[in-house]
Amino acid sequence: MTERREAVLAAVLALLVEKGAAALTMTAVARSASCSKETLYKWFGDRDGLLTETVRWQASKVRAGAYDRQHLDAGALRESLEGFAANWLSVISSETSVALNRVAIGQAETLGGIVLANGRFAIGERLKGLLLDARNARLVAFDDAEEAFRTFFGLVGRDIQIRLLLGDRFTIDGAAIADDARRAVQQFLALYGATKTPAQAG
Amino acid sequence: MTERREAVLAAVLALLVEKGAAALTMTAVARSASCSKETLYKWFGDRDGLLTETVRWQASKVRAGAYDRQHLDAGALRESLEGFAANWLSVISSETSVALNRVAIGQAETLGGIVLANGRFAIGERLKGLLLDARNARLVAFDDAEEAFRTFFGLVGRDIQIRLLLGDRFTIDGAAIADDARRAVQQFLALYGATKTPAQAG
DNA sequence: ACCGAACCGTAACGTACGGTACGGTCATAT
DNA sequence: ATATGACCGTACCGTACGTTACGGTTCGGT
């Protein structure tokens, strides 16, 4: 991935965020990236290839949220879960993510799988690892890690992503994300925590 | 709303579900509905009007899930919540809803608001009514009905809608919906129920 | 100095689609 | 019987966009 290539993809992303998918014409990309259309086609094949490359590139930047596998006690678990939750919330509420998910949904056949693999399923695998470790440490109890993760996913994301995708003006700043993450983890541990925590939440 | 009009909107919906938004050309609609393009433009103004009308029409069909306000005890509450949950799950997992949400997301400026108003916010208002009644009856405890509803929303929907929107092949039959609804309500009541229910779930 | 590759800017091409126009048909009303 | 109007099918128009082609420029290698 050369630097010039990344500049082009960054231009695609910027256009997507600012003007929406409809305005993302090859001409607009070429002008915005100060490159010729011929170069775009030589590098990316066609419009679909350019979009695919952009989605992949952005997805590769989102990777984050590994947790510390050492000494997993209740506090470390909570902290790791909150880290996952806050990171995930900041991703899905970012303008970039919203714009990219919009185009991926518009071309679910070709792009949806990429976004799913790098988003929902990537975080699922990482989080399930944490959950299984936590279960081994008798910190949580569940039968099915996948189901436990899906509940966590729901408690964290709630209605945020669909509202943003559907155009609801909706700003959520860092403090709100931190609060949301804490609440979601609190609720998750109330449901799955092996140590009895008060069921009251919200 | 005349019958012929509905037939046209039904054709739009069918095209949307079968072929996707990209194949939804005015010519295709006219052919599929066995009407002329001129009629389409006379009736609906332009393509956007046709889409808007279709979204509105479908939204008007989704209204459901009023609950029985009489004698709200723990059993009736659980039953009503499960009814909401199952209804909501069946809606968002239907091919029609997926297709319609896809186009609405693709045109979030014009269509997203309609879908939000008739989906997320409509069910929110109805469910908050139930939750407030339940709180009056000392069946649940929360400070903010909106927040409680959003948690319910997350526990019910989890990752289903985003996965379907992004093209994940994902069938969920009536039995699975019923199971999911029961689990979600169980978890919700574990978090918000005033009567102490076992926090164990999943 | 010169070559070739890569690239830029722009023009051009083909096509597909939104929107309009028009002739023909059928039903209803007078 | 005839007129009116709604509607169908199709042809047509203008435009926008994906894609290709081409002339000019820059730049590293020899």
GROMACS .gro file of C-alpha atoms (C1' of nucleotides) in nm:
model
  464
    1MET     CA    1   0.000   0.000   0.000
    2THR     CA    2   0.185   0.300  -0.131
    3GLU     CA    3   0.128   0.644   0.006
    4ARG     CA    4  -0.024   0.781  -0.313
    5ARG     CA    5  -0.276   0.496  -0.315
    6GLU     CA    6  -0.377   0.577   0.039
    7ALA     CA    7  -0.424   0.939  -0.054
    8VAL     CA    8  -0.670   0.833  -0.322
    9LEU     CA    9  -0.859   0.611  -0.080
   10ALA     CA   10  -0.863   0.889   0.174
   11ALA     CA   11  -1.017   1.114  -0.088
   12VAL     CA   12  -1.284   0.853  -0.155
   13LEU     CA   13  -1.361   0.837   0.214
   14ALA     CA   14  -1.374   1.212   0.250
   15LEU     CA   15  -1.609   1.243  -0.045
   16LEU     CA   16  -1.826   0.967   0.097
   17VAL     CA   17  -1.852   1.136   0.433
   18GLU     CA   18  -1.907   1.486   0.302
   19LYS     CA   19  -2.122   1.435  -0.004
   20GLY     CA   20  -2.268   1.089   0.033
   21ALA     CA   21  -2.253   0.786  -0.189
   22ALA     CA   22  -2.452   0.945  -0.470
   23ALA     CA   23  -2.185   1.209  -0.529
   24LEU     CA   24  -1.908   0.953  -0.542
   25THR     CA   25  -1.846   0.957  -0.915
   26MET     CA   26  -1.516   0.857  -1.067
   27THR     CA   27  -1.476   1.210  -1.197
   28ALA     CA   28  -1.528   1.353  -0.851
   29VAL     CA   29  -1.276   1.111  -0.703
   30ALA     CA   30  -1.020   1.195  -0.968
   31ARG     CA   31  -1.063   1.567  -0.916
   32SER     CA   32  -1.062   1.536  -0.538
   33ALA     CA   33  -0.754   1.315  -0.536
   34SER     CA   34  -0.583   1.518  -0.808
   35CYS     CA   35  -0.526   1.214  -1.019
   36SER     CA   36  -0.652   1.112  -1.358
   37LYS     CA   37  -0.936   0.874  -1.415
   38GLU     CA   38  -0.703   0.659  -1.618
   39THR     CA   39  -0.491   0.609  -1.311
   40LEU     CA   40  -0.796   0.517  -1.106
   41TYR     CA   41  -0.889   0.250  -1.355
   42LYS     CA   42  -0.536   0.124  -1.386
   43TRP     CA   43  -0.498   0.094  -1.010
   44PHE     CA   44  -0.841  -0.026  -0.903
   45GLY     CA   45  -0.992  -0.187  -1.209
   46ASP     CA   46  -1.332  -0.033  -1.191
   47ARG     CA   47  -1.559   0.161  -0.960
   48ASP     CA   48  -1.642  -0.147  -0.759
   49GLY     CA   49  -1.276  -0.226  -0.710
   50LEU     CA   50  -1.215   0.125  -0.583
   51LEU     CA   51  -1.499   0.094  -0.334
   52THR     CA   52  -1.386  -0.248  -0.223
   53GLU     CA   53  -1.032  -0.128  -0.171
   54THR     CA   54  -1.157   0.170   0.027
   55VAL     CA   55  -1.370  -0.045   0.253
   56ARG     CA   56  -1.083  -0.286   0.312
   57TRP     CA   57  -0.842  -0.007   0.383
   58GLN     CA   58  -1.069   0.157   0.635
   59ALA     CA   59  -1.144  -0.178   0.796
   60SER     CA   60  -0.774  -0.243   0.841
   61LYS     CA   61  -0.746   0.079   1.037
   62VAL     CA   62  -1.021  -0.009   1.282
   63ARG     CA   63  -0.850  -0.305   1.436
   64ALA     CA   64  -0.811  -0.231   1.802
   65GLY     CA   65  -0.906  -0.343   2.147
   66ALA     CA   66  -0.685  -0.633   2.232
   67TYR     CA   67  -0.697  -0.695   2.603
   68ASP     CA   68  -0.438  -0.792   2.856
   69ARG     CA   69  -0.455  -1.166   2.905
   70GLN     CA   70  -0.259  -1.153   3.227
   71HIS     CA   71  -0.429  -1.182   3.565
   72LEU     CA   72  -0.795  -1.150   3.473
   73ASP     CA   73  -0.981  -1.046   3.784
   74ALA     CA   74  -1.318  -0.879   3.813
   75GLY     CA   75  -1.175  -0.533   3.780
   76ALA     CA   76  -0.962  -0.618   3.477
   77LEU     CA   77  -1.257  -0.787   3.313
   78ARG     CA   78  -1.478  -0.487   3.365
   79GLU     CA   79  -1.208  -0.263   3.233
   80SER     CA   80  -1.152  -0.474   2.925
   81LEU     CA   81  -1.522  -0.493   2.853
   82GLU     CA   82  -1.558  -0.121   2.889
   83GLY     CA   83  -1.266  -0.076   2.655
   84PHE     CA   84  -1.431  -0.295   2.395
   85ALA     CA   85  -1.762  -0.118   2.438
   86ALA     CA   86  -1.618   0.233   2.420
   87ASN     CA   87  -1.408   0.146   2.119
   88TRP     CA   88  -1.700  -0.010   1.940
   89LEU     CA   89  -1.925   0.284   2.018
   90SER     CA   90  -1.671   0.532   1.892
   91VAL     CA   91  -1.635   0.332   1.572
   92ILE     CA   92  -2.001   0.293   1.487
   93SER     CA   93  -2.083   0.651   1.574
   94SER     CA   94  -1.806   0.796   1.360
   95GLU     CA   95  -1.907   0.968   1.040
   96THR     CA   96  -1.666   0.748   0.853
   97SER     CA   97  -1.827   0.431   0.976
   98VAL     CA   98  -2.175   0.558   0.901
   99ALA     CA   99  -2.083   0.658   0.548
  100LEU     CA  100  -1.901   0.332   0.483
  101ASN     CA  101  -2.176   0.117   0.624
  102ARG     CA  102  -2.423   0.303   0.405
  103VAL     CA  103  -2.242   0.214   0.086
  104ALA     CA  104  -2.181  -0.139   0.208
  105ILE     CA  105  -2.551  -0.182   0.273
  106GLY     CA  106  -2.625  -0.036  -0.067
  107GLN     CA  107  -2.402  -0.303  -0.217
  108ALA     CA  108  -2.453  -0.576   0.036
  109GLU     CA  109  -2.356  -0.847  -0.210
  110THR     CA  110  -2.007  -0.719  -0.270
  111LEU     CA  111  -1.920  -0.495   0.025
  112GLY     CA  112  -2.142  -0.611   0.309
  113GLY     CA  113  -1.938  -0.921   0.374
  114ILE     CA  114  -1.618  -0.723   0.407
  115VAL     CA  115  -1.768  -0.483   0.658
  116LEU     CA  116  -1.927  -0.764   0.853
  117ALA     CA  117  -1.607  -0.964   0.865
  118ASN     CA  118  -1.401  -0.670   0.986
  119GLY     CA  119  -1.667  -0.525   1.211
  120ARG     CA  120  -1.925  -0.739   1.382
  121PHE     CA  121  -1.742  -1.069   1.340
  122ALA     CA  122  -1.393  -0.943   1.411
  123ILE     CA  123  -1.495  -0.786   1.737
  124GLY     CA  124  -1.703  -1.094   1.812
  125GLU     CA  125  -1.403  -1.323   1.788
  126ARG     CA  126  -1.187  -1.100   2.002
  127LEU     CA  127  -1.453  -1.049   2.262
  128LYS     CA  128  -1.541  -1.417   2.279
  129GLY     CA  129  -1.180  -1.486   2.362
  130LEU     CA  130  -1.205  -1.249   2.654
  131LEU     CA  131  -1.536  -1.396   2.764
  132LEU     CA  132  -1.401  -1.750   2.758
  133ASP     CA  133  -1.101  -1.647   2.963
  134ALA     CA  134  -1.335  -1.475   3.205
  135ARG     CA  135  -1.543  -1.789   3.231
  136ASN     CA  136  -1.235  -1.996   3.302
  137ALA     CA  137  -1.158  -1.751   3.578
  138ARG     CA  138  -1.513  -1.804   3.708
  139LEU     CA  139  -1.591  -1.438   3.660
  140VAL     CA  140  -1.886  -1.493   3.429
  141ALA     CA  141  -2.120  -1.779   3.354
  142PHE     CA  142  -2.277  -1.869   3.022
  143ASP     CA  143  -2.334  -2.170   2.802
  144ASP     CA  144  -2.271  -2.016   2.464
  145ALA     CA  145  -2.005  -1.751   2.414
  146GLU     CA  146  -2.160  -1.646   2.086
  147GLU     CA  147  -2.493  -1.579   2.253
  148ALA     CA  148  -2.327  -1.395   2.536
  149PHE     CA  149  -2.141  -1.179   2.290
  150ARG     CA  150  -2.457  -1.101   2.096
  151THR     CA  151  -2.622  -0.982   2.415
  152PHE     CA  152  -2.322  -0.765   2.488
  153PHE     CA  153  -2.339  -0.631   2.134
  154GLY     CA  154  -2.703  -0.539   2.181
  155LEU     CA  155  -2.649  -0.377   2.519
  156VAL     CA  156  -2.369  -0.164   2.380
  157GLY     CA  157  -2.505  -0.063   2.044
  158ARG     CA  158  -2.877  -0.052   2.120
  159ASP     CA  159  -3.042   0.175   1.862
  160ILE     CA  160  -2.741   0.388   1.786
  161GLN     CA  161  -2.622   0.236   1.461
  162ILE     CA  162  -2.960   0.205   1.290
  163ARG     CA  163  -3.055   0.557   1.388
  164LEU     CA  164  -2.734   0.698   1.250
  165LEU     CA  165  -2.764   0.495   0.932
  166LEU     CA  166  -3.116   0.622   0.880
  167GLY     CA  167  -2.997   0.978   0.910
  168ASP     CA  168  -3.098   1.066   1.264
  169ARG     CA  169  -2.891   1.367   1.367
  170PHE     CA  170  -2.731   1.227   1.671
  171THR     CA  171  -2.411   1.337   1.832
  172ILE     CA  172  -2.249   1.129   2.099
  173ASP     CA  173  -1.935   1.270   2.251
  174GLY     CA  174  -1.659   1.099   2.440
  175ALA     CA  175  -1.824   1.142   2.777
  176ALA     CA  176  -2.149   0.992   2.655
  177ILE     CA  177  -1.957   0.702   2.503
  178ALA     CA  178  -1.781   0.638   2.832
  179ASP     CA  179  -2.110   0.650   3.018
  180ASP     CA  180  -2.274   0.420   2.769
  181ALA     CA  181  -1.987   0.176   2.788
  182ARG     CA  182  -2.005   0.168   3.167
  183ARG     CA  183  -2.379   0.116   3.166
  184ALA     CA  184  -2.361  -0.161   2.906
  185VAL     CA  185  -2.091  -0.346   3.096
  186GLN     CA  186  -2.277  -0.300   3.421
  187GLN     CA  187  -2.586  -0.452   3.264
  188PHE     CA  188  -2.392  -0.729   3.097
  189LEU     CA  189  -2.227  -0.829   3.422
  190ALA     CA  190  -2.562  -0.813   3.598
  191LEU     CA  191  -2.685  -1.072   3.350
  192TYR     CA  192  -2.377  -1.288   3.314
  193GLY     CA  193  -2.156  -1.211   3.610
  194ALA     CA  194  -2.086  -1.507   3.833
  195THR     CA  195  -2.035  -1.282   4.132
  196LYS     CA  196  -2.371  -1.149   4.239
  197THR     CA  197  -2.392  -0.787   4.145
  198PRO     CA  198  -2.704  -0.584   4.208
  199ALA     CA  199  -2.946  -0.637   3.921
  200GLN     CA  200  -3.045  -0.274   3.935
  201ALA     CA  201  -2.911  -0.077   3.645
  202GLY     CA  202  -2.985   0.198   3.400
  203MET     CA  203  -5.551   0.472  -0.139
  204THR     CA  204  -5.709   0.300  -0.434
  205GLU     CA  205  -5.650  -0.063  -0.510
  206ARG     CA  206  -5.464   0.001  -0.831
  207ARG     CA  207  -5.225   0.230  -0.650
  208GLU     CA  208  -5.154  -0.034  -0.393
  209ALA     CA  209  -5.086  -0.282  -0.668
  210VAL     CA  210  -4.820  -0.050  -0.804
  211LEU     CA  211  -4.663  -0.006  -0.461
  212ALA     CA  212  -4.673  -0.379  -0.410
  213ALA     CA  213  -4.486  -0.419  -0.737
  214VAL     CA  214  -4.225  -0.172  -0.618
  215LEU     CA  215  -4.183  -0.367  -0.299
  216ALA     CA  216  -4.159  -0.697  -0.479
  217LEU     CA  217  -3.895  -0.561  -0.716
  218LEU     CA  218  -3.704  -0.419  -0.424
  219VAL     CA  219  -3.703  -0.748  -0.240
  220GLU     CA  220  -3.622  -0.963  -0.540
  221LYS     CA  221  -3.382  -0.753  -0.740
  222GLY     CA  222  -3.255  -0.489  -0.503
  223ALA     CA  223  -3.260  -0.113  -0.516
  224ALA     CA  224  -3.030  -0.089  -0.816
  225ALA     CA  225  -3.280  -0.270  -1.038
  226LEU     CA  226  -3.564  -0.047  -0.933
  227THR     CA  227  -3.594   0.162  -1.247
  228MET     CA  228  -3.912   0.336  -1.345
  229THR     CA  229  -3.929   0.121  -1.655
  230ALA     CA  230  -3.899  -0.195  -1.449
  231VAL     CA  231  -4.172  -0.078  -1.215
  232ALA     CA  232  -4.401   0.007  -1.504
  233ARG     CA  233  -4.346  -0.330  -1.665
  234SER     CA  234  -4.382  -0.518  -1.338
  235ALA     CA  235  -4.698  -0.330  -1.242
  236SER     CA  236  -4.836  -0.342  -1.596
  237CYS     CA  237  -4.884   0.027  -1.608
  238SER     CA  238  -4.731   0.302  -1.814
  239LYS     CA  239  -4.452   0.524  -1.701
  240GLU     CA  240  -4.673   0.820  -1.770
  241THR     CA  241  -4.915   0.693  -1.509
  242LEU     CA  242  -4.634   0.649  -1.260
  243TYR     CA  243  -4.530   1.009  -1.305
  244LYS     CA  244  -4.885   1.136  -1.294
  245TRP     CA  245  -4.959   0.951  -0.973
  246PHE     CA  246  -4.634   0.984  -0.785
  247GLY     CA  247  -4.464   1.288  -0.929
  248ASP     CA  248  -4.118   1.144  -0.967
  249ARG     CA  249  -3.906   0.851  -0.863
  250ASP     CA  250  -3.853   0.989  -0.517
  251GLY     CA  251  -4.226   1.033  -0.467
  252LEU     CA  252  -4.283   0.674  -0.567
  253LEU     CA  253  -4.025   0.553  -0.318
  254THR     CA  254  -4.161   0.774  -0.044
  255GLU     CA  255  -4.513   0.654  -0.104
  256THR     CA  256  -4.394   0.293  -0.096
  257VAL     CA  257  -4.212   0.341   0.230
  258ARG     CA  258  -4.510   0.514   0.387
  259TRP     CA  259  -4.749   0.248   0.265
  260GLN     CA  260  -4.539  -0.035   0.402
  261ALA     CA  261  -4.493   0.152   0.729
  262SER     CA  262  -4.869   0.188   0.766
  263LYS     CA  263  -4.903  -0.188   0.744
  264VAL     CA  264  -4.656  -0.257   1.022
  265ARG     CA  265  -4.852  -0.091   1.300
  266ALA     CA  266  -4.928  -0.358   1.553
  267GLY     CA  267  -4.864  -0.462   1.909
  268ALA     CA  268  -5.100  -0.260   2.120
  269TYR     CA  269  -5.121  -0.413   2.461
  270ASP     CA  270  -5.408  -0.469   2.701
  271ARG     CA  271  -5.408  -0.186   2.950
  272GLN     CA  272  -5.635  -0.371   3.190
  273HIS     CA  273  -5.497  -0.540   3.503
  274LEU     CA  274  -5.124  -0.526   3.441
  275ASP     CA  275  -4.964  -0.792   3.657
  276ALA     CA  276  -4.625  -0.955   3.620
  277GLY     CA  277  -4.756  -1.220   3.385
  278ALA     CA  278  -4.940  -0.974   3.163
  279LEU     CA  279  -4.635  -0.750   3.149
  280ARG     CA  280  -4.412  -1.034   3.045
  281GLU     CA  281  -4.661  -1.139   2.786
  282SER     CA  282  -4.695  -0.789   2.643
  283LEU     CA  283  -4.320  -0.743   2.631
  284GLU     CA  284  -4.276  -1.073   2.455
  285GLY     CA  285  -4.544  -0.969   2.212
  286PHE     CA  286  -4.359  -0.647   2.135
  287ALA     CA  287  -4.031  -0.828   2.102
  288ALA     CA  288  -4.162  -1.104   1.878
  289ASN     CA  289  -4.345  -0.858   1.659
  290TRP     CA  290  -4.042  -0.636   1.627
  291LEU     CA  291  -3.816  -0.930   1.547
  292SER     CA  292  -4.051  -1.058   1.281
  293VAL     CA  293  -4.061  -0.713   1.126
  294ILE     CA  294  -3.690  -0.642   1.114
  295SER     CA  295  -3.606  -0.990   0.992
  296SER     CA  296  -3.856  -0.983   0.709
  297GLU     CA  297  -3.720  -0.949   0.359
  298THR     CA  298  -3.948  -0.655   0.304
  299SER     CA  299  -3.811  -0.465   0.599
  300VAL     CA  300  -3.453  -0.538   0.500
  301ALA     CA  301  -3.508  -0.419   0.144
  302LEU     CA  302  -3.692  -0.109   0.255
  303ASN     CA  303  -3.437  -0.018   0.518
  304ARG     CA  304  -3.167  -0.057   0.256
  305VAL     CA  305  -3.319   0.201   0.028
  306ALA     CA  306  -3.403   0.426   0.320
  307ILE     CA  307  -3.041   0.415   0.432
  308GLY     CA  308  -2.932   0.483   0.077
  309GLN     CA  309  -3.148   0.795   0.082
  310ALA     CA  310  -3.129   0.877   0.448
  311GLU     CA  311  -3.210   1.242   0.388
  312THR     CA  312  -3.550   1.178   0.235
  313LEU     CA  313  -3.656   0.831   0.344
  314GLY     CA  314  -3.465   0.763   0.662
  315GLY     CA  315  -3.683   0.987   0.870
  316ILE     CA  316  -3.999   0.813   0.758
  317VAL     CA  317  -3.865   0.470   0.843
  318LEU     CA  318  -3.734   0.591   1.177
  319ALA     CA  319  -4.060   0.758   1.267
  320ASN     CA  320  -4.268   0.454   1.182
  321GLY     CA  321  -4.019   0.198   1.311
  322ARG     CA  322  -3.786   0.274   1.596
  323PHE     CA  323  -3.974   0.575   1.731
  324ALA     CA  324  -4.324   0.440   1.685
  325ILE     CA  325  -4.248   0.123   1.875
  326GLY     CA  326  -4.058   0.331   2.127
  327GLU     CA  327  -4.362   0.543   2.209
  328ARG     CA  328  -4.591   0.245   2.241
  329LEU     CA  329  -4.347   0.050   2.451
  330LYS     CA  330  -4.273   0.342   2.677
  331GLY     CA  331  -4.643   0.361   2.751
  332LEU     CA  332  -4.638   0.003   2.861
  333LEU     CA  333  -4.324   0.054   3.065
  334LEU     CA  334  -4.469   0.354   3.246
  335ASP     CA  335  -4.784   0.161   3.328
  336ALA     CA  336  -4.568  -0.120   3.454
  337ARG     CA  337  -4.372   0.118   3.669
  338ASN     CA  338  -4.694   0.259   3.815
  339ALA     CA  339  -4.789  -0.097   3.899
  340ARG     CA  340  -4.450  -0.137   4.069
  341LEU     CA  341  -4.356  -0.415   3.831
  342VAL     CA  342  -4.044  -0.248   3.701
  343ALA     CA  343  -3.810   0.024   3.821
  344PHE     CA  344  -3.625   0.281   3.612
  345ASP     CA  345  -3.557   0.650   3.604
  346ASP     CA  346  -3.582   0.715   3.235
  347ALA     CA  347  -3.834   0.531   3.021
  348GLU     CA  348  -3.646   0.622   2.706
  349GLU     CA  349  -3.327   0.466   2.837
  350ALA     CA  350  -3.514   0.158   2.952
  351PHE     CA  351  -3.669   0.122   2.611
  352ARG     CA  352  -3.335   0.157   2.437
  353THR     CA  353  -3.197  -0.124   2.648
  354PHE     CA  354  -3.497  -0.335   2.558
  355PHE     CA  355  -3.442  -0.248   2.194
  356GLY     CA  356  -3.083  -0.363   2.216
  357LEU     CA  357  -3.162  -0.683   2.399
  358VAL     CA  358  -3.422  -0.774   2.138
  359GLY     CA  359  -3.253  -0.672   1.817
  360ARG     CA  360  -2.889  -0.739   1.909
  361ASP     CA  361  -2.692  -0.785   1.585
  362ILE     CA  362  -2.980  -0.908   1.375
  363GLN     CA  363  -3.070  -0.598   1.181
  364ILE     CA  364  -2.720  -0.486   1.091
  365ARG     CA  365  -2.624  -0.836   0.983
  366LEU     CA  366  -2.926  -0.865   0.759
  367LEU     CA  367  -2.873  -0.519   0.615
  368LEU     CA  368  -2.513  -0.605   0.534
  369GLY     CA  369  -2.625  -0.914   0.348
  370ASP     CA  370  -2.554  -1.188   0.599
  371ARG     CA  371  -2.761  -1.488   0.497
  372PHE     CA  372  -2.954  -1.538   0.809
  373THR     CA  373  -3.285  -1.712   0.849
  374ILE     CA  374  -3.476  -1.684   1.170
  375ASP     CA  375  -3.800  -1.878   1.187
  376GLY     CA  376  -4.098  -1.834   1.414
  377ALA     CA  377  -3.962  -2.064   1.681
  378ALA     CA  378  -3.632  -1.879   1.696
  379ILE     CA  379  -3.817  -1.549   1.717
  380ALA     CA  380  -4.026  -1.675   2.006
  381ASP     CA  381  -3.714  -1.799   2.182
  382ASP     CA  382  -3.534  -1.473   2.123
  383ALA     CA  383  -3.830  -1.273   2.249
  384ARG     CA  384  -3.847  -1.481   2.566
  385ARG     CA  385  -3.477  -1.446   2.629
  386ALA     CA  386  -3.479  -1.072   2.570
  387VAL     CA  387  -3.771  -1.017   2.804
  388GLN     CA  388  -3.614  -1.242   3.062
  389GLN     CA  389  -3.298  -1.038   3.049
  390PHE     CA  390  -3.483  -0.709   3.048
  391LEU     CA  391  -3.680  -0.804   3.355
  392ALA     CA  392  -3.364  -0.926   3.523
  393LEU     CA  393  -3.225  -0.576   3.476
  394TYR     CA  394  -3.534  -0.367   3.537
  395GLY     CA  395  -3.782  -0.591   3.716
  396ALA     CA  396  -3.881  -0.464   4.061
  397THR     CA  397  -3.950  -0.816   4.179
  398LYS     CA  398  -3.618  -0.988   4.222
  399THR     CA  399  -3.576  -1.237   3.945
  400PRO     CA  400  -3.263  -1.449   3.913
  401ALA     CA  401  -3.000  -1.252   3.727
  402GLN     CA  402  -2.890  -1.568   3.552
  403ALA     CA  403  -2.999  -1.573   3.189
  404GLY     CA  404  -2.893  -1.662   2.840
  405DA     C1'  405   2.070   1.452  -2.379
  406DC     C1'  406   1.746   1.105  -2.439
  407DC     C1'  407   1.414   0.717  -2.353
  408DG     C1'  408   1.034   0.519  -2.147
  409DA     C1'  409   0.722   0.473  -1.786
  410DA     C1'  410   0.396   0.671  -1.506
  411DC     C1'  411   0.071   1.003  -1.460
  412DC     C1'  412  -0.228   1.425  -1.528
  413DG     C1'  413  -0.607   1.669  -1.755
  414DT     C1'  414  -0.950   1.642  -2.072
  415DA     C1'  415  -1.213   1.495  -2.440
  416DA     C1'  416  -1.489   1.144  -2.623
  417DC     C1'  417  -1.793   0.721  -2.635
  418DG     C1'  418  -2.163   0.416  -2.508
  419DT     C1'  419  -2.517   0.327  -2.224
  420DA     C1'  420  -2.867   0.342  -1.897
  421DC     C1'  421  -3.202   0.581  -1.680
  422DG     C1'  422  -3.529   0.965  -1.540
  423DG     C1'  423  -3.867   1.206  -1.747
  424DT     C1'  424  -4.187   1.341  -2.154
  425DA     C1'  425  -4.471   1.289  -2.566
  426DC     C1'  426  -4.785   1.048  -2.848
  427DG     C1'  427  -5.091   0.722  -3.064
  428DG     C1'  428  -5.419   0.364  -2.953
  429DT     C1'  429  -5.773   0.135  -2.647
  430DC     C1'  430  -6.136   0.085  -2.331
  431DA     C1'  431  -6.491   0.229  -2.015
  432DT     C1'  432  -6.822   0.551  -1.872
  433DA     C1'  433  -7.131   0.928  -1.918
  434DT     C1'  434  -7.437   1.205  -2.180
  435DA     C1'  435  -7.354   0.704  -3.104
  436DT     C1'  436  -7.024   0.987  -2.955
  437DA     C1'  437  -6.734   1.241  -2.658
  438DT     C1'  438  -6.431   1.242  -2.260
  439DG     C1'  439  -6.087   1.092  -1.992
  440DA     C1'  440  -5.792   0.756  -1.784
  441DC     C1'  441  -5.453   0.452  -1.900
  442DC     C1'  442  -5.129   0.135  -2.168
  443DG     C1'  443  -4.726   0.059  -2.461
  444DT     C1'  444  -4.362   0.252  -2.684
  445DA     C1'  445  -4.070   0.567  -2.874
  446DC     C1'  446  -3.804   0.955  -2.775
  447DC     C1'  447  -3.501   1.319  -2.538
  448DG     C1'  448  -3.151   1.491  -2.235
  449DT     C1'  449  -2.827   1.397  -1.913
  450DA     C1'  450  -2.510   1.188  -1.616
  451DC     C1'  451  -2.189   0.859  -1.540
  452DG     C1'  452  -1.864   0.459  -1.614
  453DT     C1'  453  -1.510   0.365  -1.910
  454DT     C1'  454  -1.165   0.443  -2.269
  455DA     C1'  455  -0.844   0.708  -2.549
  456DC     C1'  456  -0.508   1.060  -2.622
  457DG     C1'  457  -0.186   1.443  -2.600
  458DG     C1'  458   0.122   1.663  -2.283
  459DT     C1'  459   0.430   1.664  -1.868
  460DT     C1'  460   0.733   1.499  -1.513
  461DC     C1'  461   1.100   1.220  -1.364
  462DG     C1'  462   1.426   0.850  -1.289
  463DG     C1'  463   1.763   0.572  -1.538
  464DT     C1'  464   2.129   0.534  -1.890
   0.00000   0.00000   0.00000
